[in-house]
Coordinates of C-alpha atoms and ligand atoms in Angstrom, one line a residue:
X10 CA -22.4 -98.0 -30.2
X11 CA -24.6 -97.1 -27.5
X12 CA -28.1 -99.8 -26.8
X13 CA -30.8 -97.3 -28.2
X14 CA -34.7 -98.3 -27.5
X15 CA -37.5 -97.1 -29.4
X16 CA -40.6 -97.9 -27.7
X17 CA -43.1 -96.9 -30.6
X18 CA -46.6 -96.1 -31.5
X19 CA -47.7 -96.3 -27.8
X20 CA -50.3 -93.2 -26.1
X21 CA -47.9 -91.3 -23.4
X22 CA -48.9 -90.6 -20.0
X23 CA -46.2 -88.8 -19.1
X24 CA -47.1 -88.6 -15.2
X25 CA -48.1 -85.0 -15.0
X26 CA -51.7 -85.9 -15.2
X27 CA -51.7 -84.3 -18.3
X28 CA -54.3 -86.0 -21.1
X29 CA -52.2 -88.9 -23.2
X30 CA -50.7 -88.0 -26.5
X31 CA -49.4 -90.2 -29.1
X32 CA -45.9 -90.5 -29.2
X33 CA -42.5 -91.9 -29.5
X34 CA -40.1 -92.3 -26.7
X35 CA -36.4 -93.0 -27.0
X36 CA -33.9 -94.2 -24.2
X37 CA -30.5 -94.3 -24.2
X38 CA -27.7 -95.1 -21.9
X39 CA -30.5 -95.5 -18.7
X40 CA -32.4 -92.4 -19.7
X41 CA -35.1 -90.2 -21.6
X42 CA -33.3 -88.8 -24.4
X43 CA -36.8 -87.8 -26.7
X44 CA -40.6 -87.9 -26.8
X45 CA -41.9 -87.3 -30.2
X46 CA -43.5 -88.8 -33.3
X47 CA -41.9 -91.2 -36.4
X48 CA -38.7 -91.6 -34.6
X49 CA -36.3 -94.1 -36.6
X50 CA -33.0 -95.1 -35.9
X51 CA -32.6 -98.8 -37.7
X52 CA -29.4 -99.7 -35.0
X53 CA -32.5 -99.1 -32.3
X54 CA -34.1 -101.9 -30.7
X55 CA -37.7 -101.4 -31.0
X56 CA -40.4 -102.3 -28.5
X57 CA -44.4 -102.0 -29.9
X58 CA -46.8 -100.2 -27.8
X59 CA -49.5 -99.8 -30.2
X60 CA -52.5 -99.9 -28.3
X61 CA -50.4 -99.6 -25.0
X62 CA -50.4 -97.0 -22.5
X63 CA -46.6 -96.1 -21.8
X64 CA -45.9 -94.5 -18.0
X65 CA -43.3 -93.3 -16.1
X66 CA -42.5 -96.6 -13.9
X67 CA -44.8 -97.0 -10.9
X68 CA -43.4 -95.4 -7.5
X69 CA -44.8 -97.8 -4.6
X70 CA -44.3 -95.2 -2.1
X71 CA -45.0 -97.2 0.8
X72 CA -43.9 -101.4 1.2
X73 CA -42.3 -103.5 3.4
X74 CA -40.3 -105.2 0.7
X75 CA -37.2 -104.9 3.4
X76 CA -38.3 -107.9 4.7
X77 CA -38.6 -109.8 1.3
X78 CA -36.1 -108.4 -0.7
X79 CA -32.8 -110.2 0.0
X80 CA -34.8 -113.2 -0.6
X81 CA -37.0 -111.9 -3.3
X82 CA -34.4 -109.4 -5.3
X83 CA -36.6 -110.2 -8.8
X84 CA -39.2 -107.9 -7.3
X85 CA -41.4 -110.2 -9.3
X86 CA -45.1 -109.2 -7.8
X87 CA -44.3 -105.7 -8.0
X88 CA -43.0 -105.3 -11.4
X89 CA -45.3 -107.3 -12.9
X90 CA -48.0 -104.3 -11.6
X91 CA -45.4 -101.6 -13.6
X92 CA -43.5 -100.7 -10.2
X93 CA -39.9 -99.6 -10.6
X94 CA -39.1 -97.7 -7.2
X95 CA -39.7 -98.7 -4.2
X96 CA -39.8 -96.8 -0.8
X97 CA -39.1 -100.0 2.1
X98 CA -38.3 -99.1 5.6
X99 CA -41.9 -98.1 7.2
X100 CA -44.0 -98.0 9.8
X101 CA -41.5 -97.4 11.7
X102 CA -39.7 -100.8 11.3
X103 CA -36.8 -101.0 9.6
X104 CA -33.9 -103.8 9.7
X105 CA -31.6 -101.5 10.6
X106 CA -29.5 -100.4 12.4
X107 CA -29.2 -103.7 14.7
X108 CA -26.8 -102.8 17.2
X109 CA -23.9 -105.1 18.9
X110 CA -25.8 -107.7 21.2
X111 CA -29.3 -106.1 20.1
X112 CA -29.6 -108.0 16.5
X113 CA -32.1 -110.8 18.0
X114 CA -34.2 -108.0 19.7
X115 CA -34.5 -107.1 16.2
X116 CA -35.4 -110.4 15.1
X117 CA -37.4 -111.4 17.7
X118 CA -39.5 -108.1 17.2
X119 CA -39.8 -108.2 13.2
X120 CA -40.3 -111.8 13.5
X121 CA -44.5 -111.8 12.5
X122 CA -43.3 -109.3 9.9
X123 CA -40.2 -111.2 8.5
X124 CA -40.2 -114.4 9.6
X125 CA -37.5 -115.8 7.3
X126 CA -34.9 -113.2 7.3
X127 CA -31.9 -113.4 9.1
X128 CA -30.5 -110.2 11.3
X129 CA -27.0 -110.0 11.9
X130 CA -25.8 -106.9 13.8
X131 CA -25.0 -103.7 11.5
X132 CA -25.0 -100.3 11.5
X133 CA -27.5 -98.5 8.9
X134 CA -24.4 -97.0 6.0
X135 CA -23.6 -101.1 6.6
X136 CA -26.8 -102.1 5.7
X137 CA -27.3 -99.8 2.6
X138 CA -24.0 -100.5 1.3
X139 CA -24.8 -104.7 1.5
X140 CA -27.8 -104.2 0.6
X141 CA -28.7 -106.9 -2.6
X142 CA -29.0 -105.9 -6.3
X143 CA -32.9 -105.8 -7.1
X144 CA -35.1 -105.3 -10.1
X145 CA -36.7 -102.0 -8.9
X146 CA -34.7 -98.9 -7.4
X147 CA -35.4 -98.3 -3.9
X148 CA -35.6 -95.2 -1.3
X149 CA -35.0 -96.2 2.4
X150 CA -36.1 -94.8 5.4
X151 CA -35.1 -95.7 9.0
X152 CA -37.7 -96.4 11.6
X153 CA -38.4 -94.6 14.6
X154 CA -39.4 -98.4 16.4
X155 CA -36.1 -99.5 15.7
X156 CA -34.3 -96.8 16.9
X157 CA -36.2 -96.9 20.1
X158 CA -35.8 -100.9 20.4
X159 CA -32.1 -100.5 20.1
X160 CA -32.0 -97.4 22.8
X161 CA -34.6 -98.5 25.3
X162 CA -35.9 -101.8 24.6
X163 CA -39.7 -102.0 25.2
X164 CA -40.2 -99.8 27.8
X165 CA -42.8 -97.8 28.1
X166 CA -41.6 -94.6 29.2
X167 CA -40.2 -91.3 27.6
X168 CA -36.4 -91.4 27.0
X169 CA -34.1 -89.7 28.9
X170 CA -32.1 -87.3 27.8
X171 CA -29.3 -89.5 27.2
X172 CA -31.0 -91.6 25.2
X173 CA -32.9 -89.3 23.0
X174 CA -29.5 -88.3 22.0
X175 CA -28.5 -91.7 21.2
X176 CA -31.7 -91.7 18.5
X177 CA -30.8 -88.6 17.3
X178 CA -27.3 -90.1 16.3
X179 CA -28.4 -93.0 15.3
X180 CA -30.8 -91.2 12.8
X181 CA -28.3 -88.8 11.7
X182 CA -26.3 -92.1 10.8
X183 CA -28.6 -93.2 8.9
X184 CA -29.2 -89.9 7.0
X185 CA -25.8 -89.5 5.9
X186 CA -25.9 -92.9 4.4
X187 CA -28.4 -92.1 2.5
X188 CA -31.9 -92.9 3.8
X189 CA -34.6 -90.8 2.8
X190 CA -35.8 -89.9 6.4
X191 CA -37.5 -91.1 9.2
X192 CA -41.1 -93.4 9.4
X193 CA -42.9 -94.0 12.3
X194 CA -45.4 -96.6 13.8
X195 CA -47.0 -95.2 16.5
X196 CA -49.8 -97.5 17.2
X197 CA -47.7 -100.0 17.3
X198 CA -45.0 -100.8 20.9
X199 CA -42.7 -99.0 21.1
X200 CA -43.3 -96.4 19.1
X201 CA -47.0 -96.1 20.8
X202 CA -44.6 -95.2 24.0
X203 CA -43.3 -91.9 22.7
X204 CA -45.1 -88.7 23.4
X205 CA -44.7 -85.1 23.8
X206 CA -41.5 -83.9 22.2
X207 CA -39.6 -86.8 21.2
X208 CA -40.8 -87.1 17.9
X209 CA -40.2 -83.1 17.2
X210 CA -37.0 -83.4 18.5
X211 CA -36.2 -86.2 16.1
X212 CA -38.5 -84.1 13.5
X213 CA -35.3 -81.3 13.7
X214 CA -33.2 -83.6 12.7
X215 CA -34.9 -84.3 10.0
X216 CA -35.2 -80.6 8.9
X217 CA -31.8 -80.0 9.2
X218 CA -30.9 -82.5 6.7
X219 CA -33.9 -82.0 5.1
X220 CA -35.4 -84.8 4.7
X221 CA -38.8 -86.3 5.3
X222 CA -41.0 -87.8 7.6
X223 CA -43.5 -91.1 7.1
X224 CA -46.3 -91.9 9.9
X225 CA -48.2 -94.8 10.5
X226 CA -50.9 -92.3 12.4
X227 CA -51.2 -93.5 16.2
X228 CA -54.8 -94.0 15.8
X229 CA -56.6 -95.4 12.4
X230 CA -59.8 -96.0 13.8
X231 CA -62.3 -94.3 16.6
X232 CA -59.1 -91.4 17.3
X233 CA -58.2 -91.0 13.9
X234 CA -58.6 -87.9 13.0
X235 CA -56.8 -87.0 16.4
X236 CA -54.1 -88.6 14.9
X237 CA -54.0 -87.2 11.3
X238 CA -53.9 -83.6 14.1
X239 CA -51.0 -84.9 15.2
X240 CA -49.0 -85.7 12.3
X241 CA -50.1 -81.9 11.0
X242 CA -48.9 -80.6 14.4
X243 CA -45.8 -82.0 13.8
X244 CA -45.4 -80.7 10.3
X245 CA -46.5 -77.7 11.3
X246 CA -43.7 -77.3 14.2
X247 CA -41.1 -79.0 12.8
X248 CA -41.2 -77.8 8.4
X249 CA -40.4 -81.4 7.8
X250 CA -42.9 -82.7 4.9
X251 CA -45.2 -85.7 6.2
X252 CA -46.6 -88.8 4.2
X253 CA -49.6 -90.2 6.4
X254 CA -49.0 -93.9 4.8
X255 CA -52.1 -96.1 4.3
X256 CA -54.8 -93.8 4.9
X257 CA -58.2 -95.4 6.2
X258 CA -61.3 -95.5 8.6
X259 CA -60.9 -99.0 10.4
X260 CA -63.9 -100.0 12.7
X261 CA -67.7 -100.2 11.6
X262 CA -68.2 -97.4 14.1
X263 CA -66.0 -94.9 12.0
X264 CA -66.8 -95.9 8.4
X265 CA -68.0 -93.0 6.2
X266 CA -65.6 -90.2 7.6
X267 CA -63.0 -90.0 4.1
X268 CA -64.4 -87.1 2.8
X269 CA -64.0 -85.3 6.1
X270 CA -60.3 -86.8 6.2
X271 CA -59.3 -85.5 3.1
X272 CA -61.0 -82.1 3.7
X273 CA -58.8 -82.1 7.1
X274 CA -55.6 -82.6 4.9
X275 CA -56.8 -80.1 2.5
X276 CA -57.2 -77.4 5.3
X277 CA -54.0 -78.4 6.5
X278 CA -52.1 -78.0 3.4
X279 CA -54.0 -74.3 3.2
X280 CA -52.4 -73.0 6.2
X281 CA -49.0 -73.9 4.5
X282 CA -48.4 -77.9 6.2
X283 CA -46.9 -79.9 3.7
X284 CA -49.1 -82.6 3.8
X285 CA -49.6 -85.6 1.6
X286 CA -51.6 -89.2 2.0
X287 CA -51.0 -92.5 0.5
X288 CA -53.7 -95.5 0.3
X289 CA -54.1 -99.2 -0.7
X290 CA -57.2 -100.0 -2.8
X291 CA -58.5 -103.1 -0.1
X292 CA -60.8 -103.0 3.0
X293 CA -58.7 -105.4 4.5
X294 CA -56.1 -104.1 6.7
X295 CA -53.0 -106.9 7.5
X296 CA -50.9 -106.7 11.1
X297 CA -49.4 -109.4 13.6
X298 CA -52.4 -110.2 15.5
X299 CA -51.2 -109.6 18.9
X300 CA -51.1 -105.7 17.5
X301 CA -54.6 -106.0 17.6
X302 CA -55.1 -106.1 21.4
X303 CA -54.9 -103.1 23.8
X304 CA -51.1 -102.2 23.6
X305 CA -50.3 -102.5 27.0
X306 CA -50.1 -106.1 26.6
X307 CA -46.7 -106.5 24.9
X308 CA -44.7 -104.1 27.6
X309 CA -41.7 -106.0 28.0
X310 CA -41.6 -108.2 24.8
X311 CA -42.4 -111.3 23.5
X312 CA -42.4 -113.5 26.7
X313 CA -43.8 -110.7 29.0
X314 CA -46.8 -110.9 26.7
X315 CA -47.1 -114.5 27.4
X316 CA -46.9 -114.7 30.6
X317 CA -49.6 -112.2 30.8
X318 CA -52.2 -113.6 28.8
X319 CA -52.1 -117.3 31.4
X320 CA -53.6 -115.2 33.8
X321 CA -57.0 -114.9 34.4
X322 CA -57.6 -110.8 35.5
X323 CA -55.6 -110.5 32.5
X324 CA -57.8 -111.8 29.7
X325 CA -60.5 -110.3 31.8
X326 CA -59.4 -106.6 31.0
X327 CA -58.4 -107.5 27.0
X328 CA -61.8 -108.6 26.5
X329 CA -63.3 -105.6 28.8
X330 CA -61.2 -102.8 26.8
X331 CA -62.3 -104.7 23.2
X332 CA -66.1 -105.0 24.3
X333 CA -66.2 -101.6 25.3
X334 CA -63.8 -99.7 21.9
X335 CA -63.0 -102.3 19.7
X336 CA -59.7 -103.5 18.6
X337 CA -56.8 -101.8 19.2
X338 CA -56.4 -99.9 16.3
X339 CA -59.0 -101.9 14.2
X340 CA -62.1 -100.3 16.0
X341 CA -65.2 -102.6 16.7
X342 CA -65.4 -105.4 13.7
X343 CA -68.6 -107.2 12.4
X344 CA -67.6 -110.3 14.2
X345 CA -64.5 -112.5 14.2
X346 CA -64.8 -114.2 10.6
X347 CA -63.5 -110.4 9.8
X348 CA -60.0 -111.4 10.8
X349 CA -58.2 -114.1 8.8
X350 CA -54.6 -116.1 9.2
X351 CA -52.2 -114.3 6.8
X352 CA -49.1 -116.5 8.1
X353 CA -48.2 -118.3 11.1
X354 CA -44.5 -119.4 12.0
X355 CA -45.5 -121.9 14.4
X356 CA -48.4 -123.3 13.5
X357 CA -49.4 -125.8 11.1
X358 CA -50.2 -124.7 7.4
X359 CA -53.4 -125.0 7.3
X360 CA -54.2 -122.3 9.6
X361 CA -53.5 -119.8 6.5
X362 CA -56.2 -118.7 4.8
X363 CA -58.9 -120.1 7.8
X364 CA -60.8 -117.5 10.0
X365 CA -60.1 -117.0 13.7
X366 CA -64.2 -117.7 13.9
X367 CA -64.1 -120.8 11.6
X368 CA -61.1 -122.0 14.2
X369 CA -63.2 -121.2 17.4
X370 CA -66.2 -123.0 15.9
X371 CA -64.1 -126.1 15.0
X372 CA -62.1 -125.8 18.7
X373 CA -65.9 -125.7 20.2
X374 CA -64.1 -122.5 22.1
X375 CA -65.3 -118.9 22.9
X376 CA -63.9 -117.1 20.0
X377 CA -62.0 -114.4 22.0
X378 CA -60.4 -117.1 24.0
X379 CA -59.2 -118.7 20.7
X380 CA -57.8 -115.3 19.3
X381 CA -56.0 -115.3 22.9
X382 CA -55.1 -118.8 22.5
X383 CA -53.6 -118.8 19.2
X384 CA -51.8 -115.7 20.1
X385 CA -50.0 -118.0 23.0
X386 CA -49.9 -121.1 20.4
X387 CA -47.8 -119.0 17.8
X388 CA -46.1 -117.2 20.3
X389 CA -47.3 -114.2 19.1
X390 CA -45.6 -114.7 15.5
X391 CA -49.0 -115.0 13.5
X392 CA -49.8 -111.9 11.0
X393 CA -53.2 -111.7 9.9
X394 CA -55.8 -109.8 7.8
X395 CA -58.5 -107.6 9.3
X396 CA -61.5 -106.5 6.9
X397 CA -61.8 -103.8 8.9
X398 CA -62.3 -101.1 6.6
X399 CA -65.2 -99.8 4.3
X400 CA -65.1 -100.4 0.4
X401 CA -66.7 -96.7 0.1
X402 CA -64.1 -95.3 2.2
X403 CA -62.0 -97.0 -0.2
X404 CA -63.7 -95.3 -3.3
X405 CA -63.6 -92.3 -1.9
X406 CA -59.7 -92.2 -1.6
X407 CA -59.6 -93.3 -4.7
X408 CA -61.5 -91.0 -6.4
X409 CA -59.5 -88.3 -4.5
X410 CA -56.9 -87.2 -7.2
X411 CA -54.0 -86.5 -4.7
X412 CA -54.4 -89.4 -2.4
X413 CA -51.1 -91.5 -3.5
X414 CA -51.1 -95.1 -4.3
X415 CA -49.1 -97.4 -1.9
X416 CA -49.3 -101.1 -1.9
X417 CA -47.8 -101.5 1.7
X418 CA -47.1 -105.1 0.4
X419 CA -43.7 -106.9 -0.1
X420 CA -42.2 -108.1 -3.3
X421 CA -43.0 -111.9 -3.2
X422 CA -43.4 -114.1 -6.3
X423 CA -45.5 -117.2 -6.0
X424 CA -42.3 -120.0 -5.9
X425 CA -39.8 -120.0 -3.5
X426 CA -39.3 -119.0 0.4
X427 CA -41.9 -116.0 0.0
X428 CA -44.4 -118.1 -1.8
X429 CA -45.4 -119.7 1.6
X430 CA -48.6 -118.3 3.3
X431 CA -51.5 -116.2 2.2
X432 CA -50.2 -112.8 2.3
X433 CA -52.6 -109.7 1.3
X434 CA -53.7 -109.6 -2.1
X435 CA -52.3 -106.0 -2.7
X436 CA -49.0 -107.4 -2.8
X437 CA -49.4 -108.5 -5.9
X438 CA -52.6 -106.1 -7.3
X439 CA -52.7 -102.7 -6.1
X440 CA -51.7 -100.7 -9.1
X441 CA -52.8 -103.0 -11.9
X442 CA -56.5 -103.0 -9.2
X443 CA -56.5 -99.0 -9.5
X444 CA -56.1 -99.2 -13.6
X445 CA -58.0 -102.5 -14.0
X446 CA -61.3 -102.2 -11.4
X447 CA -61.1 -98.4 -10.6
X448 CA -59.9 -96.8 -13.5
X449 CA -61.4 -99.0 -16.3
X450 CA -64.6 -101.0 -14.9
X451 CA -65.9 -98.4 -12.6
X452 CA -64.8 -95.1 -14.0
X453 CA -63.8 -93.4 -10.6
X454 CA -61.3 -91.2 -12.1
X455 CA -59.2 -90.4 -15.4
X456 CA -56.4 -93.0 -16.1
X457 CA -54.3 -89.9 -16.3
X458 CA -54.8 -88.9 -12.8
X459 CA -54.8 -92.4 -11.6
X460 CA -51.1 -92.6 -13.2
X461 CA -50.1 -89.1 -11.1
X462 CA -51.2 -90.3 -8.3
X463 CA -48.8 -93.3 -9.0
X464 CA -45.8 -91.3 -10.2
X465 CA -46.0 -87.9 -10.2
X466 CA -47.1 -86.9 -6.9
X467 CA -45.2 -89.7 -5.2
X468 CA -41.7 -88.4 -7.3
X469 CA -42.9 -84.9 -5.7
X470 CA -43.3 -85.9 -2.1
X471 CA -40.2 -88.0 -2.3
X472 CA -38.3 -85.4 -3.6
X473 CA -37.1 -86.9 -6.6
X474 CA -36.9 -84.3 -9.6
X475 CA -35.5 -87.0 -12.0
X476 CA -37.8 -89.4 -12.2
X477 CA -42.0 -90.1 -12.1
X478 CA -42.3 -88.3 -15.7
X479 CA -41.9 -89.2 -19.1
X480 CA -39.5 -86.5 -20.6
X481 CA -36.6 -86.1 -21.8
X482 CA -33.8 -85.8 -19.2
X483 CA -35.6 -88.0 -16.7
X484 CA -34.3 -91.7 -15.6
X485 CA -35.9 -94.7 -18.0
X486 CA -38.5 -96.1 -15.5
X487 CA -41.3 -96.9 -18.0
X488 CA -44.1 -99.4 -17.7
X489 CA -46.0 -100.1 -20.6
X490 CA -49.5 -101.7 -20.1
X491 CA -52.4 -102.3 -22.1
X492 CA -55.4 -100.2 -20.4
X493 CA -58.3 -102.7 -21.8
X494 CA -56.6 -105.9 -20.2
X495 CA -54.7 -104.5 -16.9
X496 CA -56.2 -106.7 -14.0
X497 CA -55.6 -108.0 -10.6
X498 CA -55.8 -111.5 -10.6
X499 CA -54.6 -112.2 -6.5
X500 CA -57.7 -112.7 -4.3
X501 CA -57.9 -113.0 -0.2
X502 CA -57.9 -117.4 -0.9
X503 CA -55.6 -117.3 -3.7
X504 CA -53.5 -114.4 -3.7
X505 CA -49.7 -115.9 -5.1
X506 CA -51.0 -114.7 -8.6
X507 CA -49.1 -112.2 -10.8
X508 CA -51.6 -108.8 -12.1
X509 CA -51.8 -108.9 -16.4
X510 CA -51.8 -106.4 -18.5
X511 CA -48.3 -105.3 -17.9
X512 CA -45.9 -106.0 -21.2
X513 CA -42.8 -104.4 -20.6
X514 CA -41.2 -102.7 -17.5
X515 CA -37.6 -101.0 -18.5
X516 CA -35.5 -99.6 -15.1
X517 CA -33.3 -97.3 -15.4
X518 CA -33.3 -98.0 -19.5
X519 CA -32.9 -101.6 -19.1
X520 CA -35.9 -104.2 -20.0
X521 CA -36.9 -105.8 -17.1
X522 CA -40.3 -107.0 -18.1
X523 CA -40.1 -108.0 -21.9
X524 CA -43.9 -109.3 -23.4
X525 CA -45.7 -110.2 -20.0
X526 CA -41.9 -112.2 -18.8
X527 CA -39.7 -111.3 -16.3
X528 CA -35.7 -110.9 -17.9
X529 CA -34.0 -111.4 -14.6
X530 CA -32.2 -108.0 -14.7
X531 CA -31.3 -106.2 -11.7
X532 CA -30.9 -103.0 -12.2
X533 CA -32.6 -100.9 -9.4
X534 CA -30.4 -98.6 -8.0
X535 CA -30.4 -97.1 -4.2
X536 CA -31.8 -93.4 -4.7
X537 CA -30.4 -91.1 -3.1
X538 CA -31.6 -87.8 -1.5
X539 CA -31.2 -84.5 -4.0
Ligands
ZN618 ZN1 -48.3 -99.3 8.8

C-alpha cells in the first residue's frame, strides 16, 4: 500500500495566477496525482484545509542558505513562511569550489557572511555530492567571486588568458555537477574587478550548457540603471537568461526611480532579452560593512584593508569619496543611525542590534571615524543592515506582478549556532510579509498573483517544468496557509521569530510542516537542471 494524502476542502492556488477554485488535491508516492472535488479514499491520510489557501510550495529564488544550511538542515525559518525550494549559491559567493591550499582564502573571504562554517578544500561535484540532507530542495549556482578568488586572488586586474580559462573550467565543473549556472556580485571585490569580456566569455559557457545567469547588478544606487544596461547587454550578447536578484533604489538621492526600472526591464524583454527581477519586501538592505566603503579599499584582502585604514591620507579619501557620492553601493543615507550591527565575530554581543550613530555618540567619536574604527575592531568581519532603500520603491515592486519574490536570507531558526546575532528580518518574513501586509492589509495586488510571483514565475525562470504548480503530474511541494492569519512576526530588534499562518508544508509528498510544527523530515532533494 502506497502513503496516499488527501488534503481536502481547501481553495487552490495552483501557481498560474489563475483565480482559486475549490478543490481536492491528492499526493501519492512524492507527487500530484489529482485536483478535483469529493475525493475519498478511507486508506488516505487526510489533512483539512477548510478555510486554507493550498499553493504550490514557495520557491525562494534567491538566499544565502549555503552558509546556514549544514548547520541549519531543518530549514526551520523558511518553511515555516511555505518555502520548499531553495536557490543558495549567490551574489557571486559560493562555498565552492575551494581549491588545494586556497580553502582559508575562502574562509577568510566569506567569513562576515558565514562566520561559523567550516571550509575544507573541495571541488564543486564534491561539494554537491556531500552536501547535507535538508527540509527544502535546493538549486545551486556557483559564483563568479569564487571562481575569481581561487584563480587570481584579489587582484584588481583583468585575467589573463590563462586564467580566464581556468574559470571557464572551473565553471564547466560545476555545470556538470549539476549547478544551475553562474551568479555574480559585481559590486562587491573581486567580482567589481572584472570588466569588458570576461563575464561574456564566461556568459558562453553558460549558453552552451544552457544554463542561467544571476547578477548582483554592479551598481544598486546612483549607477543603477547603468547596471540593470549591463546585465541586458549581457543577455542580449550572450542568449543566456538573467535574474537581476534583489532589485532596489538604495541612496535618498535615487529613491522614486522603480517604475522607470521596471519599464527598462519591460523594454528589454520587448526586444527579445530574457529578462526577469527578483525583490525582498524591506528597505533595509544587509552587507559586511567594509562593503560599504569605496571598493578600492579591500585590494589585497583582509589585512591590506587594515593596514590601509591606520593611515591618515587614507581615511581622508574614504570620507572625501562618501561626502561627495555616498556609500559605496548604498548611495547617500539620512545619517548613520541608518546602518545597524547585524553580527559581529569579534566584538562583544552587545554591539548587535545597536546603531553605528548610537556607538559614536556613546564613544564621544566622529561617527565616520567609528564606522572606520569598528571596521579595524572587527577586522572587517561585522555584517550589518543599511535602511537604505524607500518603502515606495518597495510597493512599487510589489505591486509589479512579475517582479519575483526572493528573501536573500538564510535558513536560521531561533535556537542553536544560527540563533546568535540579529540577522535581517526577511529571513524569517518575506513571503508570509507579501501575503500577510501586502496582500491582505494593504491590498497591493491579488493573492493569486502574489502566489505566481512566488512559484510560478520563479519555476519559469529556473527552468523547472515539474514543479511551482498545483496539477497533476507535478512534484508535491504544497504549502497550505490560512490567508486571514498569515503574518510576519520578525522585526529589525527582534527578528529570531517564526512567520504564522502557515499549517502544513509537504516536500516532495512528505509532511514537513504538520499544524503550525515542524516534523523534522528531510526530504529536499538537489534539483537538477532539465
Ligand atoms: Zn547580493
Amino acid at each position: 500500500m502506497t502513503d496516499e494524502i488527501i488534503i481536502h476542502g481547501g481553495t487552490v492556488v495552483d501557481g498560474s495566477g489563475a483565480a482559486g477554485i475549490r478543490a481536492d488535491v491528492a499526493v501519492r508516492d512524492g507527487r500530484i496525482v489529482a485536483v478535483g472535488t469529493d475525493m475519498a479514499n478511507s486508506s488516505a491520510r487526510v489533512i483539512e484545509a477548510d478555510g486554507r489557501i493550498v499553493a504550490p510550495g514557495f520557491i525562494d529564488i534567491k538566499t544565502h542558505s549555503d552558509w546556514t544550511l549544514p548547520l541549519m538542515p531543518q530549514c526551520e525559518s523558511k518553511v515555516r513562511q511555505g518555502v520548499t525550494t531553495e536557490v543558495i549559491g549567490h551574489c557571486g559567493f559560493s562555498c565552492a569550489p575551494a581549491l588545494p591550499g586556497k580553502a582559508e582564502a575562502l574562509a577568510e573571504y566569506l567569513g562576515p557572511s558565514a562566520p561559523w562554517l567550516t571550509f575544507v578544500e573541495t571541488n564543486y561535484a564534491d561539494y554537491a555530492a556531500n552536501f547535507p540532507a535538508t527540509s527544502a530542495n535546493r538549486v545551486m549556482l556557483v559564483g563568479h567571486n569564487t571562481l575569481r578568488l581561487m584563480t587570481m586572488g584579489m587582484e584588481d586586474r583583468a585575467p589573463e588568458p590563462a586564467e580566464l580559462d581556468h574559470m571557464k573550467a572551473l565553471l564547466e565543473d560545476a555545470l556538470a555537477a549539476g549547478a544551475f549556472g553562474m551568479s555574480s556580485g559585481l559590486f562587491t571585490a573581486p567580482g567589481s574587478y572584472s570588466e569588458g569580456e570576461e563575464l561574456v566569455e564566461l556568459g558562453a559557457v553558460l549558453k552552451r550548457h544552457d544554463a542561467l545567469y544571476f547578477t548582483h547588478l554592479r551598481d544598486e544606487s546612483n549607477r543603477v540603471y547603468e547596471a540593470v544596461d549591463e546585465a541586458t547587454e549581457f543577455g542580449e550578447r550572450t542568449g543566456v537568461h538573467v535574474q537581476i536578484v534583489h532589485i532596489k533604489l538604495s541612496g535618498m538621492d535615487n529613491w522614486g526611480g522603480a517604475d522607470k526600472l521596471i519599464t527598462q526591464l519591460r523594454d528589454a524583454r520587448a526586444r527579445g532579452v530574457k529578462i526577469d527581477c527578483d525583490q525582498y519586501p524591506y528597505v533595509a538592505a544587509s552587507n559586511p560593512l567594509k562593503n560599504l566603503m569605496p571598493s578600492w579599499l579591500q585590494e589585497g584582502g583582509v589585512d591590506a584593508m587594515l593596514d590601509r585604514l591606520g593611515q591618515r591620507d587614507v581615511r581622508d579619501r574614504i570620507r572625501a569619496e562618501i561626502d561627495d557620492r555616498g556609500l559605496n553601493n548604498f548611495g547617500r543615507i539620512p545619517d548613520w543611525d541608518a546602518i545597524r550591527i547585524s553580527i559581529s565575530p569579534n566584538q562583544p554581543p552587545g554591539y548587535a542590534g545597536r546603531t553605528m550613530g548610537d556607538i559614536a555618540r556613546e564613544r564621544g567619536a566622529d561617527p565616520f571615524e567609528t564606522v572606520l574604527d569598528y571596521i579595524v575592531e572587527d577586522r572587517g568581519q561585522s555584517r550589518v543592515l543599511v535602511s537604505s532603500i524607500s518603502e515606495d520603491d518597495v510597493r512599487a515592486f510589489v505591486r509589479d506582478g512579475d517582479v519575483m519574490v526572493g528573501s536573500d536570507g538564510n535558513s536560521v531558526a531561533p535556537y542553536g549556532t544560527t540563533g546568535q546575532g540579529k540577522p535581517h528580518p526577511r529571513f524569517y518574513g518575506t513571503f508570509a510579509r507579501i501575503l500577510g501586509q501586502y496582500v491582505r492589509d494593504e491590498n497591493l495586488l491579488p493573492i493569486e498573483r502574489a502566489i505566481w510571483k512566488m512559484t510560478g514565475a520563479p519555476a519559469r525562470a529556473l527552468g523547472i517544468t515539474d514543479r511551482g504548480q498545483i496539477k497533476p503530474g507535478m512534484a508535491a511541494d504544497i504549502t497550505i496557509f490560512d490567508p486571514d492569519t498569515i503574518a510576519e512576526k520578525a522585526t529589525y530588534q527582534d527578528p529570531h521569530q517564526y512567520a504564522v499562518g502557515v499549517d502544513h508544508v509537504l516536500i516532495n509528498g512528505q509532511p514537513v510542516i504538520v499544524n503550525g510544527e515542524h516534523t523534522g523530515a528531510l526530504p529536499g532533494e538537489m534539483l537538477r537542471r532539465r
